mmCIF file of C-alpha atoms and ligand atoms in Angstrom:
data_model
loop_
_atom_site.group_PDB
_atom_site.id
_atom_site.type_symbol
_atom_site.label_atom_id
_atom_site.label_comp_id
_atom_site.label_asym_id
_atom_site.label_seq_id
_atom_site.Cartn_x
_atom_site.Cartn_y
_atom_site.Cartn_z
ATOM 1 C CA MET A 1 -0.298 44.084 -83.917
ATOM 2 C CA GLN A 2 -1.655 47.205 -82.342
ATOM 3 C CA PHE A 3 -0.449 46.934 -78.791
ATOM 4 C CA ILE A 4 2.648 44.770 -78.844
ATOM 5 C CA LYS A 5 5.911 45.600 -80.317
ATOM 6 C CA TYR A 6 8.550 42.925 -80.936
ATOM 7 C CA GLU A 7 12.039 43.363 -81.903
ATOM 8 C CA THR A 8 15.191 41.439 -81.790
ATOM 9 C CA HIS A 9 19.001 42.040 -80.831
ATOM 10 C CA ASP A 10 20.930 39.226 -82.033
ATOM 11 C CA ALA A 11 19.734 36.230 -79.758
ATOM 12 C CA ILE A 12 17.562 38.526 -77.492
ATOM 13 C CA GLY A 13 14.023 39.098 -78.192
ATOM 14 C CA ILE A 14 12.153 42.318 -76.656
ATOM 15 C CA ILE A 15 8.449 42.410 -76.218
ATOM 16 C CA THR A 16 7.006 45.827 -75.358
ATOM 17 C CA ILE A 17 3.624 46.382 -74.468
ATOM 18 C CA ASP A 18 2.562 49.599 -75.931
ATOM 19 C CA ARG A 19 -0.981 51.071 -74.865
ATOM 20 C CA GLN A 20 0.278 54.171 -73.331
ATOM 21 C CA GLU A 21 -3.102 55.868 -73.390
ATOM 22 C CA ALA A 22 -4.194 53.373 -70.617
ATOM 23 C CA LEU A 23 -0.757 53.129 -69.049
ATOM 24 C CA ASN A 24 -0.247 49.791 -70.966
ATOM 25 C CA ALA A 25 -3.307 48.220 -69.059
ATOM 26 C CA LEU A 26 -4.121 44.731 -70.351
ATOM 27 C CA ASN A 27 -7.375 44.303 -72.231
ATOM 28 C CA THR A 28 -8.429 41.258 -74.191
ATOM 29 C CA ASP A 29 -6.680 42.605 -77.353
ATOM 30 C CA VAL A 30 -3.434 43.094 -75.481
ATOM 31 C CA LEU A 31 -3.633 39.725 -74.000
ATOM 32 C CA ASN A 32 -4.247 38.009 -77.252
ATOM 33 C CA GLU A 33 -1.445 39.853 -78.882
ATOM 34 C CA LEU A 34 0.835 38.978 -76.192
ATOM 35 C CA ASP A 35 -0.179 35.366 -76.629
ATOM 36 C CA GLY A 36 0.498 35.577 -80.312
ATOM 37 C CA VAL A 37 3.849 37.106 -79.838
ATOM 38 C CA ILE A 38 5.069 34.526 -77.390
ATOM 39 C CA ASN A 39 3.932 31.817 -79.820
ATOM 40 C CA SER A 40 5.874 33.402 -82.598
ATOM 41 C CA ILE A 41 9.271 33.728 -81.026
ATOM 42 C CA ASP A 42 11.850 31.664 -82.810
ATOM 43 C CA LEU A 43 13.378 29.347 -80.194
ATOM 44 C CA ASP A 44 16.271 28.521 -82.686
ATOM 45 C CA THR A 45 17.652 32.022 -82.554
ATOM 46 C CA ILE A 46 16.155 33.505 -79.449
ATOM 47 C CA ARG A 47 17.938 32.692 -76.082
ATOM 48 C CA VAL A 48 16.514 35.343 -73.891
ATOM 49 C CA VAL A 49 13.336 37.423 -73.916
ATOM 50 C CA ILE A 50 13.101 40.873 -72.309
ATOM 51 C CA LEU A 51 9.395 42.130 -71.531
ATOM 52 C CA THR A 52 8.842 45.709 -70.827
ATOM 53 C CA GLY A 53 6.299 48.472 -71.209
ATOM 54 C CA ALA A 54 6.284 51.442 -73.530
ATOM 55 C CA GLY A 55 6.955 54.953 -72.080
ATOM 56 C CA THR A 56 8.656 55.924 -68.932
ATOM 57 C CA LYS A 57 5.708 55.901 -66.645
ATOM 58 C CA SER A 58 4.310 52.475 -66.545
ATOM 59 C CA PHE A 59 5.237 48.840 -67.234
ATOM 60 C CA VAL A 60 1.688 47.784 -66.827
ATOM 61 C CA ALA A 61 -1.153 49.374 -64.703
ATOM 62 C CA GLY A 62 -3.116 46.305 -64.355
ATOM 63 C CA ALA A 63 -6.006 44.529 -66.154
ATOM 64 C CA ASP A 64 -8.192 47.013 -67.965
ATOM 65 C CA ILE A 65 -10.881 48.222 -65.369
ATOM 66 C CA ALA A 66 -13.033 49.699 -68.168
ATOM 67 C CA GLU A 67 -13.359 46.273 -69.799
ATOM 68 C CA MET A 68 -13.931 44.454 -66.370
ATOM 69 C CA CYS A 69 -16.422 46.901 -65.045
ATOM 70 C CA HIS A 70 -19.672 45.104 -66.055
ATOM 71 C CA LEU A 71 -18.593 41.531 -66.445
ATOM 72 C CA SER A 72 -20.702 38.737 -65.235
ATOM 73 C CA HIS A 73 -19.428 35.887 -62.970
ATOM 74 C CA ALA A 74 -18.985 33.846 -65.915
ATOM 75 C CA GLU A 75 -17.240 36.533 -67.864
ATOM 76 C CA GLY A 76 -15.021 37.466 -65.030
ATOM 77 C CA LYS A 77 -13.811 33.916 -64.588
ATOM 78 C CA ARG A 78 -13.144 33.626 -68.370
ATOM 79 C CA PHE A 79 -11.219 36.895 -68.314
ATOM 80 C CA SER A 80 -9.067 35.374 -65.445
ATOM 81 C CA HIS A 81 -8.412 32.299 -67.143
ATOM 82 C CA LYS A 82 -7.315 34.069 -70.311
ATOM 83 C CA GLY A 83 -4.697 36.147 -68.415
ATOM 84 C CA LEU A 84 -3.733 33.060 -66.359
ATOM 85 C CA ARG A 85 -3.269 30.903 -69.398
ATOM 86 C CA VAL A 86 -1.090 33.511 -71.367
ATOM 87 C CA PHE A 87 0.931 34.463 -68.141
ATOM 88 C CA ARG A 88 1.604 30.634 -67.538
ATOM 89 C CA LYS A 89 2.681 30.310 -71.139
ATOM 90 C CA LEU A 90 5.247 32.981 -70.408
ATOM 91 C CA GLU A 91 6.326 31.250 -67.142
ATOM 92 C CA LEU A 92 6.892 27.848 -69.000
ATOM 93 C CA PHE A 93 8.478 29.456 -72.048
ATOM 94 C CA PRO A 94 11.468 27.431 -72.808
ATOM 95 C CA ALA A 95 13.834 30.327 -72.608
ATOM 96 C CA PRO A 96 14.423 32.849 -69.797
ATOM 97 C CA VAL A 97 12.317 35.824 -69.693
ATOM 98 C CA ILE A 98 13.399 39.176 -67.964
ATOM 99 C CA ALA A 99 10.710 41.753 -66.862
ATOM 100 C CA ALA A 100 12.273 45.239 -67.285
ATOM 101 C CA VAL A 101 9.628 47.083 -65.087
ATOM 102 C CA ASN A 102 9.871 50.694 -66.098
ATOM 103 C CA GLY A 103 7.108 52.308 -63.785
ATOM 104 C CA TYR A 104 3.816 51.089 -62.468
ATOM 105 C CA ALA A 105 3.462 47.472 -62.099
ATOM 106 C CA LEU A 106 0.033 47.133 -60.564
ATOM 107 C CA GLY A 107 -2.419 44.255 -60.410
ATOM 108 C CA GLY A 108 -2.088 42.332 -63.497
ATOM 109 C CA GLY A 109 1.353 44.384 -64.170
ATOM 110 C CA CYS A 110 2.688 43.030 -61.049
ATOM 111 C CA GLU A 111 1.526 39.478 -61.796
ATOM 112 C CA LEU A 112 2.934 39.801 -65.271
ATOM 113 C CA ALA A 113 6.237 40.653 -63.871
ATOM 114 C CA LEU A 114 5.914 37.732 -61.421
ATOM 115 C CA SER A 115 5.489 35.306 -64.465
ATOM 116 C CA CYS A 116 8.878 36.243 -65.692
ATOM 117 C CA ASP A 117 11.966 34.542 -64.645
ATOM 118 C CA ILE A 118 13.896 37.540 -63.319
ATOM 119 C CA ARG A 119 12.654 41.082 -62.455
ATOM 120 C CA ILE A 120 14.718 44.201 -62.755
ATOM 121 C CA CYS A 121 13.126 47.584 -62.526
ATOM 122 C CA SER A 122 13.748 51.450 -62.745
ATOM 123 C CA GLU A 123 13.943 53.791 -59.703
ATOM 124 C CA ASN A 124 10.518 55.181 -60.377
ATOM 125 C CA ALA A 125 8.968 51.461 -60.352
ATOM 126 C CA MET A 126 5.827 51.030 -58.126
ATOM 127 C CA PHE A 127 4.558 47.398 -57.364
ATOM 128 C CA GLY A 128 1.166 46.631 -55.889
ATOM 129 C CA GLN A 129 -1.901 44.521 -55.923
ATOM 130 C CA PRO A 130 -4.745 47.053 -55.629
ATOM 131 C CA GLU A 131 -7.588 44.592 -56.528
ATOM 132 C CA VAL A 132 -9.360 44.704 -53.318
ATOM 133 C CA THR A 133 -9.860 48.566 -53.598
ATOM 134 C CA LEU A 134 -11.974 47.578 -56.845
ATOM 135 C CA GLY A 135 -14.000 44.926 -55.034
ATOM 136 C CA ILE A 136 -12.032 41.837 -56.607
ATOM 137 C CA THR A 137 -8.927 39.587 -56.134
ATOM 138 C CA PRO A 138 -5.764 39.477 -58.049
ATOM 139 C CA GLY A 139 -7.014 37.333 -60.940
ATOM 140 C CA PHE A 140 -3.723 36.756 -63.096
ATOM 141 C CA GLY A 141 -1.762 34.732 -60.571
ATOM 142 C CA GLY A 142 -1.110 37.237 -57.857
ATOM 143 C CA THR A 143 -2.388 35.336 -54.842
ATOM 144 C CA GLN A 144 -0.215 32.379 -55.857
ATOM 145 C CA ARG A 145 2.945 33.814 -57.411
ATOM 146 C CA LEU A 146 3.603 36.815 -55.020
ATOM 147 C CA ALA A 147 3.382 34.620 -51.991
ATOM 148 C CA ARG A 148 5.827 32.072 -53.698
ATOM 149 C CA THR A 149 8.162 34.969 -54.366
ATOM 150 C CA ILE A 150 8.265 37.239 -51.458
ATOM 151 C CA GLY A 151 6.776 34.911 -48.774
ATOM 152 C CA VAL A 152 3.178 34.645 -47.547
ATOM 153 C CA GLY A 153 3.198 37.232 -44.664
ATOM 154 C CA LYS A 154 4.543 40.011 -46.991
ATOM 155 C CA ALA A 155 2.437 38.872 -49.903
ATOM 156 C CA LYS A 156 -0.761 38.928 -47.708
ATOM 157 C CA GLU A 157 0.057 42.399 -46.458
ATOM 158 C CA MET A 158 0.391 43.908 -49.869
ATOM 159 C CA ILE A 159 -2.714 42.093 -51.155
ATOM 160 C CA TYR A 160 -5.072 42.763 -47.963
ATOM 161 C CA THR A 161 -3.826 46.319 -47.667
ATOM 162 C CA ALA A 162 -3.428 47.134 -51.624
ATOM 163 C CA LYS A 163 -0.712 49.503 -50.451
ATOM 164 C CA PRO A 164 1.788 49.628 -53.348
ATOM 165 C CA ILE A 165 5.619 49.415 -52.726
ATOM 166 C CA LYS A 166 8.436 51.585 -54.205
ATOM 167 C CA ALA A 167 11.361 49.982 -56.047
ATOM 168 C CA ASP A 168 13.706 50.005 -53.126
ATOM 169 C CA GLU A 169 11.144 48.157 -50.920
ATOM 170 C CA ALA A 170 10.718 45.840 -53.952
ATOM 171 C CA TYR A 171 14.469 45.218 -53.975
ATOM 172 C CA ARG A 172 14.717 44.645 -50.191
ATOM 173 C CA LEU A 173 11.855 41.985 -50.515
ATOM 174 C CA GLY A 174 13.609 40.160 -53.297
ATOM 175 C CA LEU A 175 10.832 41.038 -55.688
ATOM 176 C CA VAL A 176 13.237 42.593 -58.043
ATOM 177 C CA ASN A 177 16.904 41.570 -58.579
ATOM 178 C CA ALA A 178 18.217 45.116 -59.226
ATOM 179 C CA VAL A 179 16.990 48.939 -59.552
ATOM 180 C CA TYR A 180 18.492 51.100 -62.275
ATOM 181 C CA PRO A 181 17.976 54.774 -63.272
ATOM 182 C CA GLN A 182 15.120 54.859 -66.051
ATOM 183 C CA ALA A 183 17.639 55.396 -68.731
ATOM 184 C CA GLU A 184 19.875 52.508 -67.813
ATOM 185 C CA LEU A 185 17.096 49.951 -67.349
ATOM 186 C CA ILE A 186 16.883 48.562 -70.961
ATOM 187 C CA PRO A 187 20.746 48.702 -71.433
ATOM 188 C CA GLU A 188 20.933 46.683 -68.130
ATOM 189 C CA ALA A 189 18.371 44.305 -69.080
ATOM 190 C CA ILE A 190 20.188 43.713 -72.464
ATOM 191 C CA LYS A 191 23.518 43.273 -70.715
ATOM 192 C CA LEU A 192 21.975 40.718 -68.279
ATOM 193 C CA ALA A 193 20.363 38.888 -71.225
ATOM 194 C CA GLU A 194 23.416 38.783 -73.161
ATOM 195 C CA LYS A 195 25.228 37.397 -70.065
ATOM 196 C CA ILE A 196 22.711 34.598 -70.009
ATOM 197 C CA ALA A 197 22.381 34.227 -73.783
ATOM 198 C CA HIS A 198 26.416 33.423 -74.045
ATOM 199 C CA ASN A 199 25.647 30.294 -71.894
ATOM 200 C CA ALA A 200 24.824 26.999 -73.467
ATOM 201 C CA PRO A 201 21.038 27.286 -74.288
ATOM 202 C CA ILE A 202 19.989 23.736 -73.807
ATOM 203 C CA ALA A 203 21.546 23.961 -70.258
ATOM 204 C CA VAL A 204 19.939 27.432 -69.391
ATOM 205 C CA ARG A 205 16.514 26.011 -70.499
ATOM 206 C CA ALA A 206 16.958 22.915 -68.539
ATOM 207 C CA CYS A 207 17.855 24.796 -65.525
ATOM 208 C CA LYS A 208 14.651 26.718 -65.870
ATOM 209 C CA GLU A 209 12.570 23.523 -66.210
ATOM 210 C CA ALA A 210 14.205 22.135 -63.284
ATOM 211 C CA ILE A 211 13.731 24.816 -60.984
ATOM 212 C CA ASN A 212 10.296 25.565 -62.112
ATOM 213 C CA TYR A 213 9.006 21.989 -61.909
ATOM 214 C CA GLY A 214 11.123 21.107 -58.853
ATOM 215 C CA LEU A 215 9.739 23.899 -56.594
ATOM 216 C CA GLN A 216 6.260 22.491 -57.106
ATOM 217 C CA VAL A 217 6.964 18.872 -55.820
ATOM 218 C CA ASP A 218 8.505 17.333 -52.753
ATOM 219 C CA ILE A 219 12.303 17.438 -52.245
ATOM 220 C CA ASP A 220 12.920 13.672 -53.364
ATOM 221 C CA SER A 221 10.677 14.249 -56.397
ATOM 222 C CA SER A 222 12.552 17.433 -57.280
ATOM 223 C CA LEU A 223 15.986 15.892 -56.998
ATOM 224 C CA ARG A 224 14.854 13.087 -59.259
ATOM 225 C CA ILE A 225 13.821 15.863 -61.729
ATOM 226 C CA GLU A 226 17.341 17.505 -61.331
ATOM 227 C CA GLY A 227 19.142 14.174 -61.884
ATOM 228 C CA ASN A 228 16.929 13.426 -65.052
ATOM 229 C CA ILE A 229 17.424 16.900 -66.459
ATOM 230 C CA PHE A 230 21.278 16.800 -65.697
ATOM 231 C CA GLY A 231 21.457 13.552 -67.542
ATOM 232 C CA SER A 232 19.449 14.977 -70.622
ATOM 233 C CA CYS A 233 22.245 17.419 -71.173
ATOM 234 C CA PHE A 234 24.785 14.831 -71.856
ATOM 235 C CA GLU A 235 25.692 13.831 -75.525
ATOM 236 C CA THR A 236 24.489 17.406 -76.672
ATOM 237 C CA ALA A 237 27.089 19.035 -78.917
ATOM 238 C CA ASP A 238 27.277 21.932 -76.459
ATOM 239 C CA GLN A 239 28.052 19.784 -73.476
ATOM 240 C CA VAL A 240 30.865 18.045 -75.435
ATOM 241 C CA ALA A 241 32.193 21.274 -76.744
ATOM 242 C CA GLY A 242 31.868 23.103 -73.418
ATOM 243 C CA MET A 243 33.792 20.414 -71.404
ATOM 244 C CA GLU A 244 36.361 19.818 -74.177
ATOM 245 C CA ALA A 245 37.086 23.544 -74.185
ATOM 246 C CA PHE A 246 37.471 23.659 -70.601
ATOM 247 C CA LEU A 247 39.847 20.706 -70.505
ATOM 248 C CA ALA A 248 41.832 22.356 -73.492
ATOM 249 C CA LYS A 249 42.060 25.653 -71.588
ATOM 250 C CA LYS A 250 39.955 27.432 -74.205
ATOM 251 C CA LYS A 251 36.754 29.452 -74.299
ATOM 252 C CA ILE A 252 33.691 28.660 -76.323
ATOM 253 C CA ASP A 253 32.825 31.628 -78.682
ATOM 254 C CA LYS A 254 29.145 30.622 -79.216
ATOM 255 C CA PHE A 255 27.257 27.474 -78.224
ATOM 256 C CA GLN A 256 25.302 25.900 -80.999
ATOM 257 C CA ASN A 257 21.989 25.208 -79.140
ATOM 258 C CA LYS A 258 22.379 21.459 -80.200
HETATM 259 N N1 CAA B 301 -7.487 49.916 -66.655
HETATM 260 C C1 CAA B 301 -7.912 50.924 -67.439
HETATM 261 N N2 CAA B 301 -7.382 52.054 -67.639
HETATM 262 C C2 CAA B 301 -6.412 52.467 -66.921
HETATM 263 C C3 CAA B 301 -5.835 51.657 -65.806
HETATM 264 C C4 CAA B 301 -6.322 50.205 -65.909
HETATM 265 N N3 CAA B 301 -5.923 49.406 -65.011
HETATM 266 N N4 CAA B 301 -4.813 52.194 -65.311
HETATM 267 C C5 CAA B 301 -4.631 53.327 -66.000
HETATM 268 N N5 CAA B 301 -5.628 53.636 -66.860
HETATM 269 C C6 CAA B 301 -5.993 54.715 -67.733
HETATM 270 C C7 CAA B 301 -6.690 55.746 -66.764
HETATM 271 O O1 CAA B 301 -8.050 55.603 -66.669
HETATM 272 C C8 CAA B 301 -6.327 57.072 -67.434
HETATM 273 O O2 CAA B 301 -7.223 57.074 -68.723
HETATM 274 P P1 CAA B 301 -7.916 58.332 -69.245
HETATM 275 O O3 CAA B 301 -6.757 59.335 -69.609
HETATM 276 O O4 CAA B 301 -8.717 58.061 -70.425
HETATM 277 O O5 CAA B 301 -8.726 59.041 -68.075
HETATM 278 C C9 CAA B 301 -4.993 56.761 -68.197
HETATM 279 O O6 CAA B 301 -4.875 55.498 -68.117
HETATM 280 C C10 CAA B 301 -3.993 57.564 -67.274
HETATM 281 O O7 CAA B 301 -4.339 57.160 -65.898
HETATM 282 P P2 CAA B 301 -4.378 58.196 -64.602
HETATM 283 O O8 CAA B 301 -4.787 59.331 -65.097
HETATM 284 O O9 CAA B 301 -5.070 57.674 -63.568
HETATM 285 O O10 CAA B 301 -2.860 58.334 -64.367
HETATM 286 P P3 CAA B 301 -2.215 58.720 -62.894
HETATM 287 O O11 CAA B 301 -0.771 59.189 -63.099
HETATM 288 O O12 CAA B 301 -3.267 59.765 -62.254
HETATM 289 O O13 CAA B 301 -2.232 57.478 -61.893
HETATM 290 C C11 CAA B 301 -2.088 55.210 -61.714
HETATM 291 C C12 CAA B 301 -1.681 56.216 -62.353
HETATM 292 C C13 CAA B 301 -1.806 55.299 -60.153
HETATM 293 C C14 CAA B 301 -1.379 53.843 -62.069
HETATM 294 C C15 CAA B 301 -3.693 55.003 -61.928
HETATM 295 O O14 CAA B 301 -4.013 55.093 -63.341
HETATM 296 C C16 CAA B 301 -4.283 53.773 -61.391
HETATM 297 O O15 CAA B 301 -4.561 53.691 -60.139
HETATM 298 N N6 CAA B 301 -4.618 52.810 -62.226
HETATM 299 C C17 CAA B 301 -5.135 51.516 -61.772
HETATM 300 C C18 CAA B 301 -4.364 50.658 -61.154
HETATM 301 C C19 CAA B 301 -5.111 49.317 -60.743
HETATM 302 O O16 CAA B 301 -5.875 49.384 -59.834
HETATM 303 N N7 CAA B 301 -4.616 48.231 -61.387
HETATM 304 C C20 CAA B 301 -5.399 46.854 -60.975
HETATM 305 C C21 CAA B 301 -6.340 46.619 -61.934
HETATM 306 S S1 CAA B 301 -7.106 45.207 -61.645
HETATM 307 C C22 CAA B 301 -6.291 43.886 -62.056
HETATM 308 O O17 CAA B 301 -5.304 43.857 -62.657
HETATM 309 C C23 CAA B 301 -6.999 42.553 -61.749
HETATM 310 C C24 CAA B 301 -6.187 41.423 -62.245
HETATM 311 O O18 CAA B 301 -5.305 40.918 -61.288
HETATM 312 C C25 CAA B 301 -6.334 40.691 -63.237
#
């Protein structure tokens, strides 16, 4: 792969988008490689994924403007659907994904972070949806996920004005869960990932599924989903081991993902 690096630390997979000459902007090749790396992650061993950008300036500065500049209607739609499909794959990825936003998260970059389960960022991070300054709309999920994450009013303000917000404002709005000095961002992301990875993976993945699906349906349907997913955890080796350990006043060293 030319633009994506993938490394693992025990049960944590780290995806780094590395196209620094264009501030990690997403062109077709980057999207294809991102798609490929998501497909290749070994879910038997990996329990949490961290997604970040290479360098200290930018997470992802958006979709590639040079590539989009002369697209036709049909090509624009195809490009959007490609990004939407890859980002949705990330959103539905069975294990949690943490976006470690290390600088600009503009346009497609903000949308990519929004497709992750949890966002943390560095102090120099900047979030925004500048598409209307380019004569287009957000096209990788921004009109939908930003409103669902920070509320309709603030999302509309950000999208209509195209005004970027800094890390502290992103924290205040609940767009990110925490802000760290640049050097501490990845170590903190790993610490958070380790904390999640220590818990029973089947249960963590089931929680992700319940939250993701439950939020899209009415409350009665969502509670039925919760009940069914709760039930599905029983008779797993990790459920039995977790509860037996509690009753025996012991701690589980490592869940088996079974
Ligand atoms: N696409 C293509 N190239 C990009 C890019 C992008 N989104 N963002 C930055 N680059 C390139 C620049 O063209 C420049 O390349 P050259 O060195 O070859 O000239 C290089 O990255 C460095 O960028 P700058 O010189 O502009 O760096 P800066 O520090 O002065 O500014 C910035 C940084 C404020 C992030 C500025 O680069 C910028 O505004 N980028 C565009 C941000 C944007 O509008 N993103 C939304 C794209 S549309 C979208 O994403 C649609 C969607 O929803 C799917």
